[in-house]
Amino acid sequence: MKKLYAYLLLSVRALILHPLRELFTPRWKKGAPRFLANYVPEGCVPYSAEERARLAAYMTCVSCGLCDLVCPLPLRVGRLAFPGPSIIARAYSRGTPDLINIGGAVAFTESCNECRLCETICPRQVPLREIFDFSKRKIAEARALTTSRD
């Protein structure tokens, strides 16, 4: 009897309640818009297949700090403001970065004179300039998605 009652409740839920909920739930609370509303403020933005393929190259940083030693930018703006390129590369070496936390450091890369000393000295050939540009794009996308949601 309990099993029959459970099947009855499941069928009511599947045949009546779920279709009604889908019918009356606004579009922005479903699927991709709901995902973006929940995760973009936390720094998780969607990646294309090409971007995901490039992430493997970004995640090879071993945190040796050599790029920080040769980069002239921290000397110009101060190490407290921008400790060096490794802060951005390390964010990707641990996986998808929290874009909110590296946003300040990425903003300073606008002042980079593109000497590429950081990439030249890197023992793992991490494409730091490419990471800077990628991070700028993703931060802009996250801001656009956050503001379009409001």
PDB file of C-alpha atoms in Angstrom, residues 72-73 76-77 105-114 129 136:
ATOM      1  CA  PRO A  72      59.279  46.312 -14.176  1.00  0.00           C
ATOM      2  CA  LEU A  73      55.595  47.018 -13.502  1.00  0.00           C
ATOM      3  CA  ARG A  76      56.464  51.498 -11.168  1.00  0.00           C
ATOM      4  CA  VAL A  77      53.136  51.011  -9.368  1.00  0.00           C
ATOM      5  CA  ALA A 105      45.841  43.005 -10.508  1.00  0.00           C
ATOM      6  CA  VAL A 106      44.533  42.608 -14.049  1.00  0.00           C
ATOM      7  CA  ALA A 107      43.697  46.319 -14.157  1.00  0.00           C
ATOM      8  CA  PHE A 108      47.392  47.114 -13.638  1.00  0.00           C
ATOM      9  CA  THR A 109      48.365  45.051 -16.675  1.00  0.00           C
ATOM     10  CA  GLU A 110      47.014  47.931 -18.795  1.00  0.00           C
ATOM     11  CA  SER A 111      50.244  49.721 -17.765  1.00  0.00           C
ATOM     12  CA  CYS A 112      52.374  46.802 -18.950  1.00  0.00           C
ATOM     13  CA  ASN A 113      54.831  47.944 -21.601  1.00  0.00           C
ATOM     14  CA  GLU A 114      54.760  44.462 -23.150  1.00  0.00           C
ATOM     15  CA  ARG A 129      50.362  38.269 -21.796  1.00  0.00           C
ATOM     16  CA  LYS A 136      40.445  41.189 -18.960  1.00  0.00           C
TER      17      LYS A 136
END
